Coordinates of C-alpha atoms and ligand atoms in Angstrom, one line a residue:
X1 CA 120.7 123.8 84.4
X2 CA 120.6 124.8 88.1
X3 CA 117.9 122.2 88.7
X4 CA 120.5 119.5 87.8
X5 CA 122.2 120.0 91.1
X6 CA 118.9 119.2 92.8
X7 CA 118.2 116.0 90.8
X8 CA 119.0 112.6 92.2
X9 CA 122.1 111.3 90.4
X10 CA 120.3 108.7 88.3
X11 CA 118.6 111.6 86.5
X12 CA 121.9 113.0 85.3
X13 CA 123.0 110.6 82.5
X14 CA 121.0 112.7 80.0
X15 CA 123.4 115.5 80.5
X16 CA 126.4 113.1 80.0
X17 CA 124.8 111.6 76.9
X18 CA 124.3 114.9 75.2
X19 CA 127.9 115.9 76.0
X20 CA 129.2 112.7 74.5
X21 CA 127.3 113.1 71.2
X22 CA 128.4 116.7 70.7
X23 CA 132.0 115.6 71.3
X24 CA 131.7 112.8 68.7
X25 CA 130.2 115.1 66.1
X26 CA 132.9 117.8 66.5
X27 CA 136.1 115.9 67.0
X28 CA 135.6 112.3 65.8
X29 CA 134.9 111.6 62.1
X30 CA 136.0 108.6 59.9
X31 CA 136.3 104.9 60.5
X32 CA 139.8 105.0 62.0
X33 CA 138.5 106.8 65.1
X34 CA 136.4 103.7 66.0
X35 CA 139.0 102.7 68.6
X36 CA 138.7 106.1 70.2
X37 CA 134.9 105.7 70.5
X38 CA 135.2 102.3 72.0
X39 CA 137.8 103.5 74.4
X40 CA 135.6 106.5 75.4
X41 CA 132.6 104.3 76.0
X42 CA 134.7 102.0 78.2
X43 CA 136.1 105.0 80.1
X44 CA 132.6 106.4 80.8
X45 CA 131.4 103.0 81.8
X46 CA 134.2 102.6 84.3
X47 CA 133.6 106.1 85.6
X48 CA 129.8 105.6 85.9
X49 CA 129.6 102.1 87.4
X50 CA 132.8 101.9 89.5
X51 CA 134.4 105.3 90.2
X52 CA 131.3 107.4 90.9
X53 CA 129.6 104.9 93.2
X54 CA 132.8 104.5 95.3
X55 CA 133.2 108.3 95.4
X56 CA 129.6 108.9 96.5
X57 CA 129.3 105.8 98.8
X58 CA 126.6 103.2 99.1
X59 CA 124.1 105.5 100.7
X60 CA 123.7 107.6 97.6
X61 CA 121.1 106.5 95.1
X62 CA 122.9 105.6 91.9
X63 CA 119.9 104.5 89.8
X64 CA 117.2 101.9 90.1
X65 CA 119.2 98.6 90.4
X66 CA 116.6 95.9 90.2
X67 CA 113.1 97.0 89.4
X68 CA 113.7 99.6 86.8
X69 CA 110.6 100.3 84.8
X70 CA 112.6 101.9 82.1
X71 CA 112.0 105.4 80.7
X72 CA 108.4 106.6 80.9
X73 CA 106.3 106.3 77.8
X74 CA 105.3 109.4 75.9
X75 CA 103.2 111.8 77.9
X76 CA 99.7 110.3 77.9
X77 CA 97.8 113.3 79.1
X78 CA 98.3 116.6 80.8
X79 CA 101.4 116.6 83.0
X80 CA 100.0 119.1 85.3
X81 CA 96.7 118.9 87.0
X82 CA 93.9 120.1 84.8
X83 CA 90.5 120.3 86.2
X84 CA 87.8 118.2 84.5
X85 CA 85.2 120.0 82.5
X86 CA 82.4 117.6 83.4
X87 CA 80.0 119.1 86.0
X88 CA 79.7 117.5 89.4
X89 CA 77.3 114.6 89.6
X90 CA 75.0 116.6 92.0
X91 CA 74.7 120.3 92.6
X92 CA 77.0 121.0 95.4
X93 CA 75.2 122.9 98.0
X94 CA 78.1 124.9 99.6
X95 CA 77.4 127.0 102.6
X96 CA 76.7 130.7 101.9
X97 CA 79.9 132.8 101.6
X98 CA 81.1 134.1 104.9
X99 CA 82.3 137.6 105.5
X100 CA 85.9 137.6 104.4
X101 CA 88.4 137.2 107.3
X102 CA 86.1 137.9 110.2
X103 CA 88.4 138.8 113.0
X104 CA 88.0 135.8 115.3
X105 CA 88.5 133.2 112.6
X106 CA 91.5 134.9 111.0
X107 CA 93.0 135.1 114.5
X108 CA 92.3 131.5 114.9
X109 CA 93.8 130.4 111.7
X110 CA 96.9 132.5 112.5
X111 CA 97.1 130.7 115.9
X112 CA 97.0 127.3 114.2
X113 CA 99.7 128.5 111.7
X114 CA 101.8 129.6 114.7
X115 CA 101.3 126.2 116.3
X116 CA 102.4 124.5 113.0
X117 CA 105.5 126.7 112.8
X118 CA 106.4 125.8 116.4
X119 CA 106.2 122.1 115.6
X120 CA 107.9 122.5 112.2
X121 CA 110.7 124.6 113.6
X122 CA 111.3 122.2 116.4
X123 CA 111.6 119.4 113.9
X124 CA 114.0 121.3 111.6
X125 CA 116.2 122.5 114.5
X126 CA 116.4 119.3 116.6
X127 CA 115.5 116.4 114.3
X128 CA 116.5 117.5 110.8
X129 CA 117.3 114.5 108.6
X130 CA 115.4 112.2 110.9
X131 CA 111.9 111.0 110.8
X132 CA 110.4 112.5 113.9
X133 CA 111.1 114.9 116.7
X134 CA 111.1 113.8 120.4
X135 CA 109.1 116.7 121.7
X136 CA 109.8 116.3 125.4
X137 CA 113.6 115.6 125.3
X138 CA 114.4 117.6 122.1
X139 CA 115.8 114.3 120.7
X140 CA 115.1 112.7 117.3
X141 CA 114.1 109.3 116.1
X142 CA 113.9 107.3 112.9
X143 CA 110.5 105.8 113.4
X144 CA 110.0 104.8 109.8
X145 CA 112.7 104.5 107.1
X146 CA 115.0 107.4 108.0
X147 CA 113.8 109.4 105.0
X148 CA 112.6 112.5 107.0
X149 CA 109.0 111.5 107.1
X150 CA 107.9 114.6 109.1
X151 CA 109.4 116.8 106.3
X152 CA 107.6 114.8 103.5
X153 CA 104.4 114.8 105.5
X154 CA 104.6 118.6 106.2
X155 CA 105.4 119.9 102.7
X156 CA 101.9 120.6 101.5
X157 CA 100.9 122.1 104.8
X158 CA 103.7 124.6 104.4
X159 CA 102.3 125.5 101.0
X160 CA 98.7 125.7 102.1
X161 CA 99.6 127.8 105.1
X162 CA 101.5 130.2 102.8
X163 CA 104.9 129.3 104.3
X164 CA 106.5 129.3 100.9
X165 CA 110.0 130.3 102.1
X166 CA 110.2 127.3 104.3
X167 CA 108.7 125.2 101.5
X168 CA 111.5 126.1 99.1
X169 CA 114.2 125.8 101.7
X170 CA 113.1 122.2 102.2
X171 CA 113.2 121.2 98.5
X172 CA 117.0 120.4 98.3
X173 CA 116.7 118.1 101.3
X174 CA 113.8 116.3 99.5
X175 CA 115.9 116.0 96.4
X176 CA 118.6 114.2 98.2
X177 CA 116.6 111.6 100.1
X178 CA 118.0 108.2 99.0
X179 CA 114.8 106.2 99.3
X180 CA 117.0 103.2 100.1
X181 CA 116.2 101.1 103.2
X182 CA 119.6 99.3 103.3
X183 CA 119.0 96.5 105.8
X184 CA 115.5 97.6 106.8
X185 CA 112.0 97.2 105.3
X186 CA 109.8 100.2 104.4
X187 CA 106.2 99.7 105.4
X188 CA 104.2 100.0 102.2
X189 CA 101.0 101.6 103.5
X190 CA 102.6 104.2 105.8
X191 CA 105.2 105.1 103.2
X192 CA 102.5 105.5 100.5
X193 CA 100.1 107.6 102.4
X194 CA 102.7 109.8 104.1
X195 CA 105.7 110.1 101.8
X196 CA 104.3 109.4 98.3
X197 CA 101.0 111.2 99.1
X198 CA 103.0 114.1 100.6
X199 CA 105.3 114.4 97.5
X200 CA 102.4 114.2 95.0
X201 CA 100.3 116.8 96.9
X202 CA 103.2 119.2 97.2
X203 CA 103.9 118.7 93.5
X204 CA 100.3 119.4 92.6
X205 CA 100.1 122.5 94.7
X206 CA 103.5 124.0 93.7
X207 CA 104.2 122.6 90.3
X208 CA 107.9 121.9 91.3
X209 CA 109.1 119.2 88.9
X210 CA 111.6 117.7 91.3
X211 CA 108.8 116.6 93.6
X212 CA 107.2 114.6 90.8
X213 CA 110.6 113.1 90.0
X214 CA 111.0 112.0 93.6
X215 CA 107.5 110.7 93.7
X216 CA 108.2 108.6 90.6
X217 CA 111.5 107.4 92.3
X218 CA 109.6 106.3 95.4
X219 CA 106.7 104.9 93.5
X220 CA 109.1 102.6 91.6
X221 CA 111.0 101.6 94.7
X222 CA 107.9 100.4 96.5
X223 CA 106.4 98.5 93.6
X224 CA 107.9 95.1 94.3
X225 CA 105.3 94.7 97.1
X226 CA 102.9 93.6 94.4
X227 CA 105.0 90.7 93.2
X228 CA 102.9 88.2 95.1
X229 CA 100.7 85.2 94.1
X230 CA 97.5 87.1 94.4
X231 CA 98.8 90.6 93.6
X232 CA 97.8 91.8 97.0
X233 CA 100.7 94.0 98.4
X234 CA 103.1 92.7 101.0
X235 CA 103.4 94.7 104.2
X236 CA 106.9 96.0 103.5
X237 CA 109.8 96.2 101.0
X238 CA 113.5 96.5 101.2
X239 CA 114.0 99.1 98.5
X240 CA 117.7 98.3 98.1
X241 CA 117.1 94.6 97.2
X242 CA 113.4 94.4 96.2
X243 CA 112.9 91.8 99.0
X244 CA 109.5 92.0 100.6
X245 CA 107.9 90.7 103.8
X246 CA 104.4 90.2 105.2
X247 CA 103.3 91.7 108.5
X248 CA 104.4 90.2 111.8
X249 CA 101.2 88.4 112.8
X250 CA 98.9 89.1 109.9
X251 CA 99.6 88.9 106.2
X252 CA 97.6 92.1 105.3
X253 CA 95.2 94.4 106.9
X254 CA 92.3 95.6 104.7
X255 CA 93.1 99.2 105.4
X256 CA 96.8 98.7 104.4
X257 CA 96.2 96.7 101.2
X258 CA 93.4 99.0 99.9
X259 CA 94.7 102.5 100.5
X260 CA 97.2 103.1 97.7
X261 CA 94.9 103.7 94.8
X262 CA 94.7 107.5 95.1
X263 CA 98.5 108.0 95.1
X264 CA 99.3 105.4 92.4
X265 CA 96.5 106.3 90.1
X266 CA 97.5 110.0 90.2
X267 CA 101.1 109.0 89.7
X268 CA 100.0 106.8 86.7
X269 CA 98.2 109.8 85.3
X270 CA 101.3 112.1 85.7
X271 CA 103.9 109.6 84.4
X272 CA 102.1 107.4 81.9
X273 CA 103.4 104.2 83.7
X274 CA 100.9 101.5 83.2
X275 CA 102.2 99.4 86.1
X276 CA 101.2 102.1 88.6
X277 CA 97.6 101.8 87.5
X278 CA 97.2 98.1 87.0
X279 CA 99.0 97.0 90.2
X280 CA 96.7 99.0 92.5
X281 CA 93.5 98.5 90.5
X282 CA 94.0 94.7 90.7
X283 CA 93.4 95.0 94.5
X284 CA 90.0 96.6 93.7
X285 CA 89.4 93.7 91.2
X286 CA 89.9 91.2 94.1
X287 CA 87.6 93.1 96.4
X288 CA 85.0 93.6 93.7
X289 CA 84.8 89.8 93.0
X290 CA 83.9 89.4 96.7
X291 CA 81.0 91.9 96.4
X292 CA 78.3 89.4 95.5
X293 CA 78.8 87.6 98.9
X294 CA 79.6 90.6 101.1
X295 CA 79.4 94.4 101.0
X296 CA 81.9 94.7 103.8
X297 CA 85.6 93.7 103.7
X298 CA 87.0 91.7 106.7
X299 CA 90.0 93.2 108.5
X300 CA 92.6 90.5 107.7
X301 CA 93.5 89.0 104.4
X302 CA 95.7 86.2 103.1
X303 CA 98.2 87.4 100.5
X304 CA 98.8 84.0 99.1
X305 CA 95.1 83.2 98.5
X306 CA 93.9 86.8 97.9
X307 CA 91.0 86.2 100.3
X308 CA 89.8 87.4 103.6
X309 CA 91.4 85.6 106.6
X310 CA 89.0 86.5 109.4
X311 CA 85.4 87.6 109.9
X312 CA 85.9 90.8 111.7
X313 CA 84.1 93.8 110.3
X314 CA 85.2 97.2 111.4
X315 CA 85.8 100.8 110.3
X316 CA 88.6 101.3 112.8
X317 CA 92.4 100.7 112.7
X318 CA 92.5 97.7 110.4
X319 CA 89.8 98.8 108.0
X320 CA 89.2 102.6 108.0
X321 CA 90.9 104.0 104.9
X322 CA 90.0 100.9 102.8
X323 CA 86.4 102.3 102.8
X324 CA 87.6 105.9 102.5
X325 CA 89.5 105.1 99.3
X326 CA 86.4 103.7 97.5
X327 CA 84.6 107.0 97.5
X328 CA 87.8 109.0 97.1
X329 CA 89.2 107.2 94.0
X330 CA 85.8 107.7 92.4
X331 CA 86.0 111.4 93.1
X332 CA 89.7 111.8 92.2
X333 CA 89.2 110.3 88.7
X334 CA 86.3 112.6 88.0
X335 CA 83.7 109.9 88.6
X336 CA 84.9 107.8 85.8
X337 CA 85.1 104.4 87.6
X338 CA 81.5 103.5 88.5
X339 CA 82.3 100.2 90.2
X340 CA 84.1 101.9 93.1
X341 CA 81.1 104.1 93.6
X342 CA 78.9 101.1 93.7
X343 CA 81.2 99.4 96.3
X344 CA 81.2 102.6 98.4
X345 CA 77.4 102.9 98.5
X346 CA 77.0 99.2 99.3
X347 CA 79.6 99.3 102.0
X348 CA 78.1 102.4 103.7
X349 CA 74.7 100.8 103.8
X350 CA 76.2 97.7 105.4
X351 CA 78.2 99.8 107.9
X352 CA 75.1 101.7 108.9
X353 CA 72.9 98.6 109.2
X354 CA 75.4 96.5 111.1
X355 CA 77.9 98.6 113.0
X356 CA 76.0 101.7 114.2
X357 CA 74.6 101.7 117.7
X358 CA 73.2 104.0 120.4
X359 CA 74.6 104.3 123.9
X360 CA 72.0 103.5 126.6
X361 CA 71.9 106.7 128.6
X362 CA 72.6 109.7 126.5
X363 CA 71.7 107.9 123.2
X364 CA 75.0 108.8 121.6
X365 CA 75.4 107.4 118.2
X366 CA 78.6 105.4 117.8
X367 CA 80.2 102.9 115.3
X368 CA 81.9 99.7 116.4
X369 CA 83.1 96.3 115.1
X370 CA 81.6 92.9 114.8
X371 CA 83.0 89.3 114.7
X372 CA 80.5 86.7 113.4
X373 CA 77.6 88.8 114.6
X374 CA 79.0 89.6 118.0
X375 CA 79.7 93.4 118.5
X376 CA 82.6 94.5 120.7
X377 CA 81.1 98.0 121.5
X378 CA 84.6 99.4 121.1
X379 CA 84.6 102.9 119.7
X380 CA 88.0 104.0 118.3
X381 CA 89.2 107.6 117.8
X382 CA 90.4 106.3 114.3
X383 CA 86.7 105.6 113.4
X384 CA 86.0 109.3 113.7
X385 CA 87.1 109.9 110.1
X386 CA 83.8 108.3 109.1
X387 CA 81.4 111.3 109.6
X388 CA 83.6 113.4 107.4
X389 CA 83.6 110.7 104.7
X390 CA 79.8 110.3 104.9
X391 CA 79.0 113.9 104.6
X392 CA 81.5 114.3 101.7
X393 CA 79.7 111.5 99.9
X394 CA 76.3 113.1 100.4
X395 CA 77.6 116.3 98.7
X396 CA 79.6 114.7 95.9
X397 CA 77.7 111.7 94.6
X398 CA 74.2 111.0 93.4
X399 CA 72.2 108.6 95.6
X400 CA 68.6 108.0 96.4
X401 CA 67.2 110.9 98.6
X402 CA 66.4 108.4 101.5
X403 CA 70.0 107.2 101.4
X404 CA 71.4 110.7 101.4
X405 CA 69.3 111.6 104.4
X406 CA 70.4 108.5 106.2
X407 CA 74.1 109.2 105.5
X408 CA 73.6 112.8 106.7
X409 CA 72.0 111.8 109.9
X410 CA 74.8 109.2 110.5
X411 CA 77.5 111.8 109.8
X412 CA 75.9 114.4 112.1
X413 CA 75.2 112.0 115.0
X414 CA 78.6 110.3 114.9
X415 CA 80.5 113.6 114.5
X416 CA 78.8 114.9 117.6
X417 CA 79.8 111.8 119.6
X418 CA 83.4 112.2 118.4
X419 CA 83.3 115.7 119.7
X420 CA 81.7 114.8 123.0
X421 CA 84.4 112.2 123.6
X422 CA 86.7 115.2 123.9
X423 CA 84.3 117.6 125.6
X424 CA 83.5 115.0 128.3
X425 CA 87.2 114.9 129.5
X426 CA 88.7 117.2 132.1
X427 CA 91.6 117.7 129.6
X428 CA 89.3 118.6 126.8
X429 CA 91.0 115.9 124.6
X430 CA 89.5 112.6 123.5
X431 CA 90.7 109.1 124.3
X432 CA 92.1 106.7 121.7
X433 CA 89.6 104.0 122.5
X434 CA 86.4 103.7 124.5
X435 CA 84.1 100.7 125.2
X436 CA 80.5 101.9 125.2
X437 CA 78.0 100.6 127.8
X438 CA 75.8 97.8 126.7
X439 CA 72.2 98.5 125.7
X440 CA 70.1 97.6 128.7
X441 CA 66.6 98.7 127.5
X442 CA 64.5 95.6 126.8
X443 CA 63.1 96.8 123.4
X444 CA 64.5 94.0 121.2
X445 CA 66.7 96.5 119.4
X446 CA 70.0 95.8 121.1
X447 CA 70.6 99.5 120.6
X448 CA 71.0 99.1 116.8
X449 CA 70.6 102.5 115.4
X450 CA 68.9 101.5 112.1
X451 CA 66.0 99.8 114.0
X452 CA 65.5 103.0 116.0
X453 CA 65.6 105.1 112.9
X454 CA 63.0 102.9 111.1
X455 CA 60.7 102.9 114.2
X456 CA 61.0 106.7 114.4
X457 CA 60.1 107.1 110.7
X458 CA 57.2 104.7 111.1
X459 CA 55.9 106.7 114.1
X460 CA 55.8 109.8 112.0
X461 CA 59.2 111.3 113.1
X462 CA 58.1 112.5 116.6
X463 CA 60.1 115.6 117.8
X464 CA 61.6 116.0 114.3
X465 CA 65.1 115.0 115.4
X466 CA 66.2 111.5 114.4
X467 CA 67.5 109.1 117.1
X468 CA 71.2 109.8 118.0
X469 CA 71.1 113.4 116.8
X470 CA 69.9 115.1 120.0
X471 CA 73.4 116.4 121.0
X472 CA 73.2 115.9 124.8
X473 CA 75.5 118.1 126.8
X474 CA 79.0 116.9 127.6
X475 CA 79.3 115.1 131.0
X476 CA 82.4 115.9 132.9
X477 CA 81.1 113.7 135.6
X478 CA 82.3 110.2 134.9
X479 CA 79.2 108.5 136.3
X480 CA 77.1 110.2 133.6
X481 CA 79.3 109.0 130.8
X482 CA 78.0 105.9 129.1
X483 CA 81.3 104.3 128.3
X484 CA 84.6 103.3 129.9
X485 CA 87.8 104.5 128.6
X486 CA 90.0 101.7 127.3
X487 CA 93.0 103.8 126.2
X488 CA 93.5 107.2 127.8
X489 CA 96.0 108.4 125.2
X490 CA 95.5 111.4 122.9
X491 CA 98.1 110.7 120.2
X492 CA 97.7 114.1 118.4
X493 CA 95.5 112.2 116.0
X494 CA 93.4 114.1 113.3
X495 CA 90.2 112.1 112.8
X496 CA 87.9 114.2 114.9
X497 CA 89.0 117.6 113.6
X498 CA 89.0 116.2 110.1
X499 CA 85.3 115.4 110.5
X500 CA 84.6 118.8 112.1
X501 CA 86.2 120.5 109.2
X502 CA 84.2 118.5 106.6
X503 CA 81.0 119.0 108.6
X504 CA 81.6 122.7 108.7
X505 CA 82.7 123.0 105.0
X506 CA 79.6 121.1 103.7
X507 CA 76.9 122.4 106.1
X508 CA 78.1 125.9 107.0
X509 CA 77.1 125.3 110.6
X510 CA 79.4 127.4 112.7
X511 CA 79.0 125.1 115.7
X512 CA 81.5 122.7 114.2
X513 CA 84.1 125.5 114.1
X514 CA 83.5 126.4 117.7
X515 CA 84.0 122.7 118.7
X516 CA 87.2 122.6 116.7
X517 CA 88.4 125.8 118.5
X518 CA 87.8 124.2 121.9
X519 CA 89.9 121.2 120.8
X520 CA 92.7 123.4 119.5
X521 CA 92.9 125.3 122.8
X522 CA 93.2 122.0 124.7
X523 CA 96.0 120.9 122.4
X524 CA 97.8 124.2 123.1
X525 CA 97.2 123.9 126.8
X526 CA 98.3 120.3 127.3
X527 CA 100.5 119.2 124.4
X528 CA 102.8 122.2 123.8
X529 CA 106.4 121.7 124.8
X530 CA 109.4 124.0 124.2
X531 CA 110.4 121.8 121.3
X532 CA 107.0 121.0 119.7
X533 CA 103.9 119.2 120.7
X534 CA 103.6 115.9 122.6
X535 CA 101.3 113.0 122.5
X536 CA 99.5 112.6 125.8
X537 CA 98.5 109.9 128.3
X538 CA 95.6 110.3 130.7
X539 CA 93.0 112.5 128.9
X540 CA 90.6 111.7 131.8
X541 CA 92.8 113.8 134.1
X542 CA 93.1 117.6 134.5
X543 CA 96.7 117.4 133.4
X544 CA 97.6 114.5 131.2
X545 CA 101.2 113.2 131.1
X546 CA 103.4 114.1 128.1
X547 CA 104.8 111.3 125.9
X548 CA 108.1 111.9 124.0
X549 CA 106.4 111.5 120.6
X550 CA 105.2 113.9 117.9
X551 CA 103.9 111.8 115.0
X552 CA 104.3 113.3 111.5
X553 CA 100.6 113.2 110.9
X554 CA 100.2 116.0 113.5
X555 CA 101.7 118.4 110.9
X556 CA 100.2 116.7 107.9
X557 CA 96.7 116.3 109.1
X558 CA 95.7 117.6 112.5
X559 CA 97.0 121.1 112.1
X560 CA 96.1 121.3 108.4
X561 CA 92.5 120.4 109.1
X562 CA 92.3 122.9 112.0
X563 CA 93.9 125.6 109.8
X564 CA 91.4 124.9 107.0
X565 CA 88.5 125.0 109.6
X566 CA 89.3 128.6 110.5
X567 CA 90.7 130.2 107.4
X568 CA 88.0 132.0 105.5
X569 CA 89.3 131.4 102.0
X570 CA 88.3 128.0 100.5
X571 CA 91.9 127.1 99.7
X572 CA 91.1 123.5 98.8
X573 CA 87.6 123.3 97.2
X574 CA 86.2 119.9 97.9
X575 CA 84.9 119.5 94.3
X576 CA 88.4 120.1 92.9
X577 CA 90.7 118.3 95.4
X578 CA 90.5 115.0 97.2
X579 CA 92.4 114.5 100.5
X580 CA 94.2 111.2 100.8
X581 CA 94.0 109.5 104.1
X582 CA 97.0 111.5 105.4
X583 CA 95.2 114.8 104.5
X584 CA 97.3 115.3 101.3
X585 CA 95.1 117.0 98.8
X586 CA 95.3 115.6 95.2
X587 CA 93.7 117.4 92.3
X588 CA 90.7 115.8 90.5
X589 CA 91.6 114.6 87.0
X590 CA 90.0 112.9 84.1
X591 CA 91.5 109.9 82.4
X592 CA 92.4 110.6 78.7
X593 CA 91.3 108.3 76.0
X594 CA 94.9 107.0 75.7
X595 CA 94.9 106.2 79.4
X596 CA 91.6 104.4 79.3
X597 CA 92.9 102.1 76.5
X598 CA 96.4 101.7 77.9
X599 CA 95.3 101.0 81.5
X600 CA 92.2 99.0 80.5
X601 CA 90.2 101.1 82.8
X602 CA 86.9 99.3 83.5
X603 CA 84.1 101.7 82.6
Ligands
LIG1 C1 97.0 108.7 109.8 O1 98.3 108.3 109.6 C2 96.1 108.3 108.7 O2 95.0 109.1 108.8 C3 95.7 106.9 108.7 O3 94.8 106.6 107.7 C4 95.2 106.4 110.0 N1 95.4 107.3 111.0 C5 96.6 108.0 111.1 C6 96.6 109.0 112.2 O4 95.7 108.7 113.3

């Protein structure tokens, strides 16, 4: 009964209904009491629809007004994560076990947990009820929907770092979030990956039912974005009216339209709601139909036509997680959707063949973007998620040995360049964007990595180390660096430490941990404030300037991946959990027979 006080008000009619029926059975029998019954129903109706809303005010959520999906169907499957019995597709070659809690690493994971607590406590003290903390001024800001995004993003980190007291203290606040935007629009992608992903992961880890209830509330509230001609999601939704709107300049970015399947498919599995599956899988249908003509997906799409709207191919800001979710939804659903595996493997081949290049001096491997065959040589911090994804794919799915080897090389070389972009800087922190120097060697390759790899193989692999994997020393001297920095900000982003974590977890090579520790120390040195941690400007200086911003992903991702890099225990085994693009781990599950039929899952 105590849980009732935590439930959003629209969950409470059940209690009222059972009270009414017991009153009728005990006190009202015979036809002449019909008038009493009618009067009672009218009284409850007036109370429910007029008096209660005016007592609690417009801000309180009084039930789904316009896009109610109705009660959920009978439970289709397990309502709590159950691990699939089927063995992994390939033998997972985990690193040999490390000595438990060796002193330096346990001290390091403790230091990361302390950093997390400093950021979290700053948020709860100075920005409680708001989206984000202002870490320089101690102020607060609603940078998203005003639904406490830092809290929702941080929940599973609290659990993973064993901060269970703080986790349970946060639950009542989560229970009372309205998920109403009033006169604003909630951005679909950001809300899905941060808020919905955060709730689902916290539910999966803790088993707290209220978290699933709230995930279901939020999942429903966001669903009107799919009410479009093509079925591609709109950029944002007003959850009070169901009105939607496209992005300001662009209808839809590939990353934003194609990064909701992990969250909604898991939610479909937990609730049995068909719409959750079909709406997000339709986006994959549209992409799949494009497959015969292209293996890559342009960065901009027309929602009306359900087609690409430009020719830019990238793995950066506008595209990144679109590719990530192909592999990850295959893994999340226990490898039961082969077409996304096929799409992933084709897209990686095309990424490696078209977007991977070497820098001219140090022969650093980087990934860039291309517009109708012209490469920009821009290298984004955001693209540094890719080494982690590639190495995960090599461990988790079956592929021809030559492909596996190529993916491993690409992951290792690119992860090192991502690290070097930090180690090169006087601050020890990497820039948000660089433009790599053009290839000046007249060898007809234009610096394209794949042609160097092919030539190296044909020559009998001289030196034994593939091109782009030589790991040249960091160059603090700017003149030795073969790039210019385009954006000097370090925005507390996670992508580099995410890949370091996945490289270490899958290879057991301790050097990735050491590199992560260097980065953490630089964060401590430059980003720490009395209130929390600040984004930085000027990583190419000894002392970067602090910005008054602490994005929620710093707690959800950056510190979580750093913690998992150092903690000895394998808290989130990679063959049992899949991280969404905001680092919220979701448990691998198998579709039941009922679900396969009900959701028409293409097999
Ligand atoms: C995060 O919100 C997510 O990782 C997203 O996919 C893109 N990057 C930001 C943080 O950099």
